PDB file of C-alpha atoms in Angstrom:
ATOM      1  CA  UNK J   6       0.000   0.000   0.000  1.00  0.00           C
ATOM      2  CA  UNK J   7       1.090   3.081  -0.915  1.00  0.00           C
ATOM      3  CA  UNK J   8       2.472   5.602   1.855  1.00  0.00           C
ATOM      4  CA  UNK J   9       1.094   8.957   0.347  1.00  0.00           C
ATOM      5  CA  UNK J  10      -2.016  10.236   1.675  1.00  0.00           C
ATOM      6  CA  UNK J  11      -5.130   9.639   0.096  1.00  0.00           C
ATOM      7  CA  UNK J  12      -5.275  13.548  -1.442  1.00  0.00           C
ATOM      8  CA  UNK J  13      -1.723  13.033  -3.098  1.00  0.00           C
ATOM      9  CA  UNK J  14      -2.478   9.939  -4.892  1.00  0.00           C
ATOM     10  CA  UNK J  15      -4.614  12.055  -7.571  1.00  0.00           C
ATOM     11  CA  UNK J  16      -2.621  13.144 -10.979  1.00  0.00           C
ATOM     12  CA  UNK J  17      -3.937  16.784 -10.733  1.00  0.00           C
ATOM     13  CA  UNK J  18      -0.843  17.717 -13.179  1.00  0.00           C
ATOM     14  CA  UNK J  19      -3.168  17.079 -16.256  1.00  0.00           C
ATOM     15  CA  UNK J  20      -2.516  13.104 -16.995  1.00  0.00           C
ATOM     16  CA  UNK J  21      -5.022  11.730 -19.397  1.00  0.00           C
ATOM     17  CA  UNK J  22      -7.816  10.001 -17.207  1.00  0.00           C
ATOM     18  CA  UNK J  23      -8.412   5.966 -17.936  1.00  0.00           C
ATOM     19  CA  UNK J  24     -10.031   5.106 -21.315  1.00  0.00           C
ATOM     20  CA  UNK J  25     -13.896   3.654 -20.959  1.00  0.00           C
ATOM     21  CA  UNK J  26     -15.217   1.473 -23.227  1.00  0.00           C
ATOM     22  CA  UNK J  27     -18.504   2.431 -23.848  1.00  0.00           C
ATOM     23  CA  UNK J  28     -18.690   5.374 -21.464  1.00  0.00           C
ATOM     24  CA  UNK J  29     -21.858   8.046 -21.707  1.00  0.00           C
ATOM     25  CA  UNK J  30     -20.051  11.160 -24.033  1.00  0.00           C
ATOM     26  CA  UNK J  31     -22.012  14.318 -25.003  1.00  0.00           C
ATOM     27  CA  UNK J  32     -22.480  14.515 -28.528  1.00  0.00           C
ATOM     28  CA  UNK J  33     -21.565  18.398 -28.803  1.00  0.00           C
ATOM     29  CA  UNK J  34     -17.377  17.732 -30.387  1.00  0.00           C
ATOM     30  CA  UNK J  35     -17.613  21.597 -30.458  1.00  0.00           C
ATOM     31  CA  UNK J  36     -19.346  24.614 -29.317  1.00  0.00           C
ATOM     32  CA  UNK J  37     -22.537  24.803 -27.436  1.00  0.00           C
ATOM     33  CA  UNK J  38     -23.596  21.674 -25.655  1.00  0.00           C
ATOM     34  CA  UNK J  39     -27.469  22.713 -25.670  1.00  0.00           C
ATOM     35  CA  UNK J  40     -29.649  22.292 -28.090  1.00  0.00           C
ATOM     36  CA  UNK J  41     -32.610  23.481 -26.693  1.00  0.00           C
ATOM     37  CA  UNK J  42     -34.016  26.637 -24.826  1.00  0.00           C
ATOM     38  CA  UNK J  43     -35.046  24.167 -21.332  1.00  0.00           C
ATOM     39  CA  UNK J  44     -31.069  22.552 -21.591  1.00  0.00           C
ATOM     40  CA  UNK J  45     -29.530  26.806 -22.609  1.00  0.00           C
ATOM     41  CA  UNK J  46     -31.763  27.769 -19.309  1.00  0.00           C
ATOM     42  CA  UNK J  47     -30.507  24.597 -17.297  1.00  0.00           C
ATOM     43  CA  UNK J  48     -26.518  25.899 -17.490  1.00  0.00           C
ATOM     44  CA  UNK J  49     -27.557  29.305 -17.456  1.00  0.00           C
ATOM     45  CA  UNK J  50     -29.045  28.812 -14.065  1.00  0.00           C
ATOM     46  CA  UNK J  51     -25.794  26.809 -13.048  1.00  0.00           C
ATOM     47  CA  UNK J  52     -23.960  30.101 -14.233  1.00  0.00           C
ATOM     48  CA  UNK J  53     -25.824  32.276 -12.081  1.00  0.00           C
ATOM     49  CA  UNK J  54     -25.060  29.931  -9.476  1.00  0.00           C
ATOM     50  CA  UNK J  55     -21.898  30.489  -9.877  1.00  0.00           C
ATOM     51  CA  UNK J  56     -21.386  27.089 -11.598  1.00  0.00           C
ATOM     52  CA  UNK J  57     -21.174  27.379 -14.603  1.00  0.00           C
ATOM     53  CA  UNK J  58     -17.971  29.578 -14.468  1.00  0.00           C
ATOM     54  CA  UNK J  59     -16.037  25.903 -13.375  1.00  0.00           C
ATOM     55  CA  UNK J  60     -18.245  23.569 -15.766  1.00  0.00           C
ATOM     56  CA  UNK J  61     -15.193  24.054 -18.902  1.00  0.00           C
ATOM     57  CA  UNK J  62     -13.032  21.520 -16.713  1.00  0.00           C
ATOM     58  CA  UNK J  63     -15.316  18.947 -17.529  1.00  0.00           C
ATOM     59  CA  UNK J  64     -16.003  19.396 -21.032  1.00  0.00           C
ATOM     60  CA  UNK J  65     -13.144  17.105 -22.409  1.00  0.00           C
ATOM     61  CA  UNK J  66     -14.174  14.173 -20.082  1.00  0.00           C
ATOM     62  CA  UNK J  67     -17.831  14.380 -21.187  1.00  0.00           C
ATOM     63  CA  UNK J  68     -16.818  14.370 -24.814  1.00  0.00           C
ATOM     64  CA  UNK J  69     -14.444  11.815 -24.349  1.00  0.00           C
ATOM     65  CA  UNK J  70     -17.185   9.248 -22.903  1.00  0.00           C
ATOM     66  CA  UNK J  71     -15.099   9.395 -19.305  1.00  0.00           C
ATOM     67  CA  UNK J  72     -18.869   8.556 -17.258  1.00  0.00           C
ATOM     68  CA  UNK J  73     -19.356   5.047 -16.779  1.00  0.00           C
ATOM     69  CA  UNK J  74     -23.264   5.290 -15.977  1.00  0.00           C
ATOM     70  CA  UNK J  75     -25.655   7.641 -15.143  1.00  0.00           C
ATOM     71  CA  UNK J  76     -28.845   7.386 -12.927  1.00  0.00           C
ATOM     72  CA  UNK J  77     -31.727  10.186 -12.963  1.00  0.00           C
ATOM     73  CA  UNK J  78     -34.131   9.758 -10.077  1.00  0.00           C
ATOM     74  CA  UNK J  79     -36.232  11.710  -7.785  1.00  0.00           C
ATOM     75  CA  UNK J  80     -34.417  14.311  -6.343  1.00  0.00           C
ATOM     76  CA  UNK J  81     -30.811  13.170  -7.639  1.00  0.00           C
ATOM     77  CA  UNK J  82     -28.152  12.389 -10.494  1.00  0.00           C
ATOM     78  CA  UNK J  83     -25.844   9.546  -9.274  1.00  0.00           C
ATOM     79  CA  UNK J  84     -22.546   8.923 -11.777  1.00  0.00           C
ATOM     80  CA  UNK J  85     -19.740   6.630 -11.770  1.00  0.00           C
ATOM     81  CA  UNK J  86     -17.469   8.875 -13.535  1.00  0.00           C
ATOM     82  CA  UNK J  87     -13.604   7.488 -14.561  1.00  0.00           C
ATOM     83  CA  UNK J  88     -10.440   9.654 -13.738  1.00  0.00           C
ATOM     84  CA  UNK J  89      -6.543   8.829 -13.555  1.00  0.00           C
ATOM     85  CA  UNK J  90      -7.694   5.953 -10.541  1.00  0.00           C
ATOM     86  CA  UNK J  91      -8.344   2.221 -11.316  1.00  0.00           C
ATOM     87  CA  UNK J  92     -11.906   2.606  -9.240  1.00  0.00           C
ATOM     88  CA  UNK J  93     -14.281   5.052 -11.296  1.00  0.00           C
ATOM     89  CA  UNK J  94     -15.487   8.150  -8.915  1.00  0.00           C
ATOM     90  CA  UNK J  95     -18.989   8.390  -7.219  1.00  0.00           C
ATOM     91  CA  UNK J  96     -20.746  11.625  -8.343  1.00  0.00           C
ATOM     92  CA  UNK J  97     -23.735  12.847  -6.813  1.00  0.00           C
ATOM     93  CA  UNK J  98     -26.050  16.211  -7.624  1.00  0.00           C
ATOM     94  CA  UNK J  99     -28.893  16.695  -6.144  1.00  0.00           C
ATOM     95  CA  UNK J 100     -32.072  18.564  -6.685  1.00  0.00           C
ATOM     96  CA  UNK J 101     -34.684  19.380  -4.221  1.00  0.00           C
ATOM     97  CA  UNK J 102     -37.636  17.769  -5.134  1.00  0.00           C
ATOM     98  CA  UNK J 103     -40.777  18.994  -4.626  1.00  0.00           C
ATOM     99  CA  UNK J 104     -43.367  17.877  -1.881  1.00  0.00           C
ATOM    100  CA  UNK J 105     -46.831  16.125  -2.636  1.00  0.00           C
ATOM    101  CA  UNK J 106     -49.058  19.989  -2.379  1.00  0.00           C
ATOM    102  CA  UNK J 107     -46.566  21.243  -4.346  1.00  0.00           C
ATOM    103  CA  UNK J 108     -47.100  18.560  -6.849  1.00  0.00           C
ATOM    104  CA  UNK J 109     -50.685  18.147  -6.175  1.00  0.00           C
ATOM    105  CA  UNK J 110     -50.798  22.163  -7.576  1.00  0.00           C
ATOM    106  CA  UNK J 111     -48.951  21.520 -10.635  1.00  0.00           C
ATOM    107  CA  UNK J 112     -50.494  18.467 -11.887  1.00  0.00           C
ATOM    108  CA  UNK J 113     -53.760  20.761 -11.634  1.00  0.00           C
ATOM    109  CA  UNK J 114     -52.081  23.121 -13.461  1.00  0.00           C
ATOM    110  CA  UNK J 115     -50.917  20.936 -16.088  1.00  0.00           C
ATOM    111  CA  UNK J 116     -54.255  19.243 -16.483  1.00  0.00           C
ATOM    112  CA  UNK J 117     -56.288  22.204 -17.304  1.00  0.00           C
ATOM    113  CA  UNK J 118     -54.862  22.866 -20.540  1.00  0.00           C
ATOM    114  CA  UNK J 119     -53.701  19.470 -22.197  1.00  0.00           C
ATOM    115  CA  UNK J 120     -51.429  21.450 -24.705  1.00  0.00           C
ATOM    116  CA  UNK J 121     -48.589  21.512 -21.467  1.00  0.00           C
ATOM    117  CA  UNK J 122     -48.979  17.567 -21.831  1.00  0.00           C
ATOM    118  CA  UNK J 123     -49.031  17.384 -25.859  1.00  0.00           C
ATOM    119  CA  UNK J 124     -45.939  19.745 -25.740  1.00  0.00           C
ATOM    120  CA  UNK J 125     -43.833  17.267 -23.417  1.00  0.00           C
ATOM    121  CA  UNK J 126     -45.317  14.143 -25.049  1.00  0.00           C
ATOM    122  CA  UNK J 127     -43.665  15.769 -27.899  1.00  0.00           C
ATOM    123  CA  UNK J 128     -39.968  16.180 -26.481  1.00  0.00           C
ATOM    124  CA  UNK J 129     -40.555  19.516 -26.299  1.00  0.00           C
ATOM    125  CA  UNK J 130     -40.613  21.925 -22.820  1.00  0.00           C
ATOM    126  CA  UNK J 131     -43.339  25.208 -23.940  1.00  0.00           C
ATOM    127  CA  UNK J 132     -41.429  28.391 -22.372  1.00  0.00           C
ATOM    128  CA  UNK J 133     -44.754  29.289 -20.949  1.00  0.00           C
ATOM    129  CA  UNK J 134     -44.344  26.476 -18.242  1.00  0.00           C
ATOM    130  CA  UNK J 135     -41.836  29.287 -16.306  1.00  0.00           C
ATOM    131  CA  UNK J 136     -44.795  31.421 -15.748  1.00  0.00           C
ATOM    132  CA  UNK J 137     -47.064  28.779 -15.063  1.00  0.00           C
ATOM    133  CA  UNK J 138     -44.565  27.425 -12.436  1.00  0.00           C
ATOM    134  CA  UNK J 139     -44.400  31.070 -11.575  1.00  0.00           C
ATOM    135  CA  UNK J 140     -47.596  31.821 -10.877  1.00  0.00           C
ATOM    136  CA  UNK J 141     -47.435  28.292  -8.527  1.00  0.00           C
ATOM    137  CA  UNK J 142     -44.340  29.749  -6.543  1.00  0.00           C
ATOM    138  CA  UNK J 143     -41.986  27.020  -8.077  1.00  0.00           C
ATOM    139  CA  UNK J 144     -39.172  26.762 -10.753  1.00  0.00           C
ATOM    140  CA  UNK J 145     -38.272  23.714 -12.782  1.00  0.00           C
ATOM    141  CA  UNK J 146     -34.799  25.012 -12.605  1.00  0.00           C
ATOM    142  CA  UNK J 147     -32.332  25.313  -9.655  1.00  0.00           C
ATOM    143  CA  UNK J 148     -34.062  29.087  -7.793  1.00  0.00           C
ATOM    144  CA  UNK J 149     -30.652  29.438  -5.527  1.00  0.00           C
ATOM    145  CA  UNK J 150     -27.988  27.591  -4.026  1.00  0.00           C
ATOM    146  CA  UNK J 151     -29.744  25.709  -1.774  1.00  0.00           C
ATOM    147  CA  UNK J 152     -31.796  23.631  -4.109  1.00  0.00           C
ATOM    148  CA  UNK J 153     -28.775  22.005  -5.981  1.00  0.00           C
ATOM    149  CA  UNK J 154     -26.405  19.716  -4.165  1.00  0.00           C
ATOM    150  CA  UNK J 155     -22.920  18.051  -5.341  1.00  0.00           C
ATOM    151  CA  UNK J 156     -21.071  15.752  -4.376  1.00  0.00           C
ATOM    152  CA  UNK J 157     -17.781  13.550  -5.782  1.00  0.00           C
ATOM    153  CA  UNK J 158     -15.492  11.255  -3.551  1.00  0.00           C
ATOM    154  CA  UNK J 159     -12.525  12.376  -5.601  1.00  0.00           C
ATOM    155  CA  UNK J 160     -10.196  14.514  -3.482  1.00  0.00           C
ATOM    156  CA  UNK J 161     -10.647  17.413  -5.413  1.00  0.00           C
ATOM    157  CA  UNK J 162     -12.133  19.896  -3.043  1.00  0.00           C
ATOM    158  CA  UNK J 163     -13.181  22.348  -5.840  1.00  0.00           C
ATOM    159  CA  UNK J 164     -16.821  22.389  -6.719  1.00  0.00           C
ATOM    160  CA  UNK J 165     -17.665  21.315  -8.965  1.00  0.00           C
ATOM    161  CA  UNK J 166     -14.824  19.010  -9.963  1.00  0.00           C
ATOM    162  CA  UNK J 167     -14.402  18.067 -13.593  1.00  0.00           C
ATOM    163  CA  UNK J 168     -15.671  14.801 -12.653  1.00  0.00           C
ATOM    164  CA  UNK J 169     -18.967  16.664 -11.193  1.00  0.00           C
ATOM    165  CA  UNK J 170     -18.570  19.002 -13.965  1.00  0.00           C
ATOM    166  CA  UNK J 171     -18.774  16.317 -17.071  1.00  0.00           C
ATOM    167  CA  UNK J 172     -21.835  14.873 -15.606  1.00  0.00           C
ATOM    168  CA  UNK J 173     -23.743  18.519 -15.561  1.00  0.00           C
ATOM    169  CA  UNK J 174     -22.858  18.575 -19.012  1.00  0.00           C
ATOM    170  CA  UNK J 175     -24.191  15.009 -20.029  1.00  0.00           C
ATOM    171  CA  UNK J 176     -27.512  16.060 -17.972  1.00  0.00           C
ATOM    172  CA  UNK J 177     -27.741  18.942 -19.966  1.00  0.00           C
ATOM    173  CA  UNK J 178     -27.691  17.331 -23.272  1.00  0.00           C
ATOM    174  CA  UNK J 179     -30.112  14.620 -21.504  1.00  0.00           C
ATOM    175  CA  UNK J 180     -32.479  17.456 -21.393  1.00  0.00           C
ATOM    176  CA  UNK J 181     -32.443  18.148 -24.923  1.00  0.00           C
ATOM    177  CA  UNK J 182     -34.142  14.843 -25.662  1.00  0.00           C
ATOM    178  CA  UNK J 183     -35.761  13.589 -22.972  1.00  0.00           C
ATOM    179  CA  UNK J 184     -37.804  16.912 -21.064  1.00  0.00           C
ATOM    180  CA  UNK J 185     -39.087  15.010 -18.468  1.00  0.00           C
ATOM    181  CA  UNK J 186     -35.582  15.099 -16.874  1.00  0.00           C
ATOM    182  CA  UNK J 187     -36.135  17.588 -15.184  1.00  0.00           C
ATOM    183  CA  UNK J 188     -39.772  17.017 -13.791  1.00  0.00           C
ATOM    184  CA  UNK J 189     -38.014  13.404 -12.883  1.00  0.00           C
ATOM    185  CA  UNK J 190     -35.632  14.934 -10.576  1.00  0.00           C
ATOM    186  CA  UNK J 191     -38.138  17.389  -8.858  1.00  0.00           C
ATOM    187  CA  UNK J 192     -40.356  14.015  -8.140  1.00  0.00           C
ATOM    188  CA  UNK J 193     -42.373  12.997 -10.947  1.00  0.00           C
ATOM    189  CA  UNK J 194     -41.041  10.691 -13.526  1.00  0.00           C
ATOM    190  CA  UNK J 195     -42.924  10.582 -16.962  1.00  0.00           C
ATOM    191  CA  UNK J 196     -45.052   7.617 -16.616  1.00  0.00           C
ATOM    192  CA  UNK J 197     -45.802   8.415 -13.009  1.00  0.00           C
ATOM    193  CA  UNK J 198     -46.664  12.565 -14.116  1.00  0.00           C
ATOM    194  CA  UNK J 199     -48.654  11.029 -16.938  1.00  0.00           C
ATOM    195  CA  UNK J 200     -50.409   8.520 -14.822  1.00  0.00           C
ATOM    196  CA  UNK J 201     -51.177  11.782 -12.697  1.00  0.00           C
ATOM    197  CA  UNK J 202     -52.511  13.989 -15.412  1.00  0.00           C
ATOM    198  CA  UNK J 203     -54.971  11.393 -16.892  1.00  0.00           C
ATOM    199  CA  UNK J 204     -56.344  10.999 -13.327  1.00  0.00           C
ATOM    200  CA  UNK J 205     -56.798  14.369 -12.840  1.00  0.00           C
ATOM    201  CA  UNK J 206     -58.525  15.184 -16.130  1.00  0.00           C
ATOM    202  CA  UNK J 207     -60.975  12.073 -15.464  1.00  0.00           C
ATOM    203  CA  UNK J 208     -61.898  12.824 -12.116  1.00  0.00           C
ATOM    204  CA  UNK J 209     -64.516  15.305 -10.895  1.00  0.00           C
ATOM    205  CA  UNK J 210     -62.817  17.767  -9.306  1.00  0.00           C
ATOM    206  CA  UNK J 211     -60.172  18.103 -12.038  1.00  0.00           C
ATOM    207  CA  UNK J 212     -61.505  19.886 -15.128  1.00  0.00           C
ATOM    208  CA  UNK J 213     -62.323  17.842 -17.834  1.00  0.00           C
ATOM    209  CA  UNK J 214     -60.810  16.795 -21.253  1.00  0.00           C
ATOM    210  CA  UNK J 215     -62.953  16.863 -23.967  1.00  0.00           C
ATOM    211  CA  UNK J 216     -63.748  12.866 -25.723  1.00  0.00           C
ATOM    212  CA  UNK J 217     -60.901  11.939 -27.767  1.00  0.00           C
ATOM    213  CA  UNK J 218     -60.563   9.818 -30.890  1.00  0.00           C
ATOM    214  CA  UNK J 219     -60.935   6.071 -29.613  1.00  0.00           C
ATOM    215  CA  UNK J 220     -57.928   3.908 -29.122  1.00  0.00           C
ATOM    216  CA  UNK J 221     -56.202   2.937 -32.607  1.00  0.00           C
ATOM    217  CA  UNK J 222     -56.416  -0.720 -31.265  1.00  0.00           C
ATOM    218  CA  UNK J 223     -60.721  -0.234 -31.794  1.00  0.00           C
ATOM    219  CA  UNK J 224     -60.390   1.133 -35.404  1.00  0.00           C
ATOM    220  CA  UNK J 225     -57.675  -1.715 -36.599  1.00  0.00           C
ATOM    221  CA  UNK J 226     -60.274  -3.625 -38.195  1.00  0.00           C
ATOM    222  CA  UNK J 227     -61.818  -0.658 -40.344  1.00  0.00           C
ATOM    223  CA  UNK J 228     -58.857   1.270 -40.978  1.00  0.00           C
ATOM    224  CA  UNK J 229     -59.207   0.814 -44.798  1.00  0.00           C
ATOM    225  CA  UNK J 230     -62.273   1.244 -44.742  1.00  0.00           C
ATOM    226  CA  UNK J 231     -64.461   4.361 -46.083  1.00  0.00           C
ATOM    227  CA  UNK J 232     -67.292   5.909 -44.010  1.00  0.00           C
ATOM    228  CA  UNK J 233     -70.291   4.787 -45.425  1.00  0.00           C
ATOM    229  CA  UNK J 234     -71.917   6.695 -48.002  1.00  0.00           C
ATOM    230  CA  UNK J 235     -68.646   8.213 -48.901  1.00  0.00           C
ATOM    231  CA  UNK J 236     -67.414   8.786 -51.750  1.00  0.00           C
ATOM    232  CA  UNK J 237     -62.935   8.444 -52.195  1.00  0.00           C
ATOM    233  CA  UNK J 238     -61.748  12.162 -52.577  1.00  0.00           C
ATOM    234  CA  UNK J 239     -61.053  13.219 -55.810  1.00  0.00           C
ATOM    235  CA  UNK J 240     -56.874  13.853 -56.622  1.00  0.00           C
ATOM    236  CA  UNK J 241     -56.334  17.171 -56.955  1.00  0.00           C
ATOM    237  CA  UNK J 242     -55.929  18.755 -60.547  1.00  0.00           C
ATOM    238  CA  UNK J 243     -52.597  19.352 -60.475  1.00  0.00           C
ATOM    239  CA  UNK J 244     -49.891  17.716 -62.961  1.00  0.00           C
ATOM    240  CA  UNK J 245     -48.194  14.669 -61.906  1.00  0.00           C
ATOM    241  CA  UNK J 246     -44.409  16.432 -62.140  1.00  0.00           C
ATOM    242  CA  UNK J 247     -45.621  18.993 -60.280  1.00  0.00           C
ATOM    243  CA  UNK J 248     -43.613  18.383 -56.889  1.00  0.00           C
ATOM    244  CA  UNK J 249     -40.253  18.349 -59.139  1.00  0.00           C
ATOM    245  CA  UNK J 250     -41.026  22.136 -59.129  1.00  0.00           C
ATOM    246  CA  UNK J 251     -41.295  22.585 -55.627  1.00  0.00           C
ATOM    247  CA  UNK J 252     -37.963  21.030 -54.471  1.00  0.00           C
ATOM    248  CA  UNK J 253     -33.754  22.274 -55.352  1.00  0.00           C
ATOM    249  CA  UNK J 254     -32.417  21.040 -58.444  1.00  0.00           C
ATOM    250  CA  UNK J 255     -30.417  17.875 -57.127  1.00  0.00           C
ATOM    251  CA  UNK J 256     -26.613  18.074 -57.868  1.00  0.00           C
ATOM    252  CA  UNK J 257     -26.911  14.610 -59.705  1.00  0.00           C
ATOM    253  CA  UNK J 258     -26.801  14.600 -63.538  1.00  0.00           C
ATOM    254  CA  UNK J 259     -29.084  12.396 -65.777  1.00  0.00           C
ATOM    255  CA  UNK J 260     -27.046  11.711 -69.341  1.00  0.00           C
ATOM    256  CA  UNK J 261     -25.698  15.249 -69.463  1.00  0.00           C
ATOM    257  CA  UNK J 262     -28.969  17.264 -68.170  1.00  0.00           C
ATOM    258  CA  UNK J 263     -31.102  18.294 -65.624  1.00  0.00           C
ATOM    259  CA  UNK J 264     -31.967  15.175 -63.335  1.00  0.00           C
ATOM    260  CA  UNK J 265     -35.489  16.837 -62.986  1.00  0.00           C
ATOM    261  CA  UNK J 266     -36.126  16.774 -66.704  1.00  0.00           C
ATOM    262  CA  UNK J 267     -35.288  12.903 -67.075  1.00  0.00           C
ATOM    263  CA  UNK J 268     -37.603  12.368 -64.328  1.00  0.00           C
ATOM    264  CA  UNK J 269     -40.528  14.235 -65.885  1.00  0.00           C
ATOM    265  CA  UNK J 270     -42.081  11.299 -67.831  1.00  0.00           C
ATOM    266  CA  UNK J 271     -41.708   8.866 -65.384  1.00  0.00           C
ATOM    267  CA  UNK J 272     -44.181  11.009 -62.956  1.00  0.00           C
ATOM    268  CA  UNK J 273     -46.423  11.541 -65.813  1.00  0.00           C
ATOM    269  CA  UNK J 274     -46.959   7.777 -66.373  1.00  0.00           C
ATOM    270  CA  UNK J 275     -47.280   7.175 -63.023  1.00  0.00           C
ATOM    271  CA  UNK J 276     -49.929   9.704 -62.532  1.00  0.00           C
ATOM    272  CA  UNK J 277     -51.141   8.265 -65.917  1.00  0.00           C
ATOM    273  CA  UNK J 278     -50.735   5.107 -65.705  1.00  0.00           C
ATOM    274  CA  UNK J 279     -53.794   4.364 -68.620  1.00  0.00           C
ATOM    275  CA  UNK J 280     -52.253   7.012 -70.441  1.00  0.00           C
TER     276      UNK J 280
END
């Protein structure tokens, strides 16, 4: 065993950290990791925390697929994130999550206009759910200090680490395609919010949601089928080549001209075809 202390044992000089096979990497090689306006918001709160400022010392081991795994749960992100050490370091950031009123008012919120839970079904966060959480006293995002935690067992006593640092980075860009991230780490997790919202909208004292279309599993067995009485819509009078004029002249040649022009007669007898 080795007689340096535990603090010394680190390569803090800049040695490349182990290689991971497999590891989680960002896919941002360059530039700005976000995508989004939710994941933009998400650092720019960790700036304002003063955060962000420290987050660059990370970058390079989130690229480079350094994080081992990563867990998103209520209330926490828990890493195992590889540096210069055989054994992989535990990272842990926090979120405070919040309690069952204050979830009891948002899923009310939510439920009263289903476009919140179309937008989100849809991967995508609707800016407007800042001043709805507003107007509820909450934020989806870190408010101060004391709602974000972090934690890493290397002996780095800068915070955030890198190590702490490439994992903000990979939850960032988690953000960008999954927006229930966040909602998962203040308590609800999508099925679970979901679950929530249905329930509301079907119960009494929950406004309700007008009759949908039935389930797609009911219609299988008429799908092809017309209503009755009707008669099948009539194509519209346009010429078959048409689209050719709507779209860039591809770089691609046909026997010296205009790949366009050579296509020409093969839309017209398909649009034709007892021509």
């Amino acid at each position: 065993m080795s007689d340096r202390p535990f603090w010394a044992q680190e390569d803090f000089t800049g040695g490349p950290p182990r290689r991971v096979e497999g590891g989680i990497r960002i896919h941002a090689t360059a530039g700005a990791v976000a995508r989004t306006w939710w994941s933009a918001r998400f650092l720019a709160v960790l700036e304002q925390l003063g955060v962000g400022g420290r987050l660059s010392r990370g970058r390079s081991y989130a690229r480079s697929g350094q994080i081992v795994s990563l867990d998103v749960d209520a209330g926490a992100v828990v890493a195992l994130v590889q540096g210069t050490r055989p054994q992989p370091y535990r990272v842990r950031i926090g979120l405070r999550v919040w309690d069952k009123t204050q979830w009891r008012r948002v899923e009310q919120a939510l439920a009263a206009d289903a476009w919140y839970t179309a937008a989100l079904l849809s991967g995508t966060v609707p800016p407007e759910i800042e001043e709805l959480l507003d107007g509820l006293e909450l934020s989806l995002f870190p408010a101060a200090g004391a709602d974000l935690s972090q934690d890493c067992s290397c002996p780095d006593h800068t915070v955030p680490c890198k190590h702490l640092a490439a994992v903000f980075y990979v939850l960032a860009e988690r953000c960008d395609s999954d927006p229930f991230t966040l909602l998962t780490l203040r308590g609800r997790d999508r099925d679970a919010l979901l679950e929530r919202l249905r329930a509301e909208r079907d119960s009494g004292d929950g406004p309700s949601a007008p009759a949908g279309p039935a389930p797609l599993a009911d219609l299988l067995d008429g799908f092809w089928k017309g209503a009755t009485g009707s008669a099948p819509p009539r194509p519209p009078d346009t010429e078959p080549g048409a689209v050719l004029d709507q779209v860039p002249e591809p770089s691609l040649r046909a026997g010296g001209g205009r790949l366009t022009d050579a296509l020409r007669p093969v839309y017209r007898a398909l649009g034709h075809p007892d021509a």
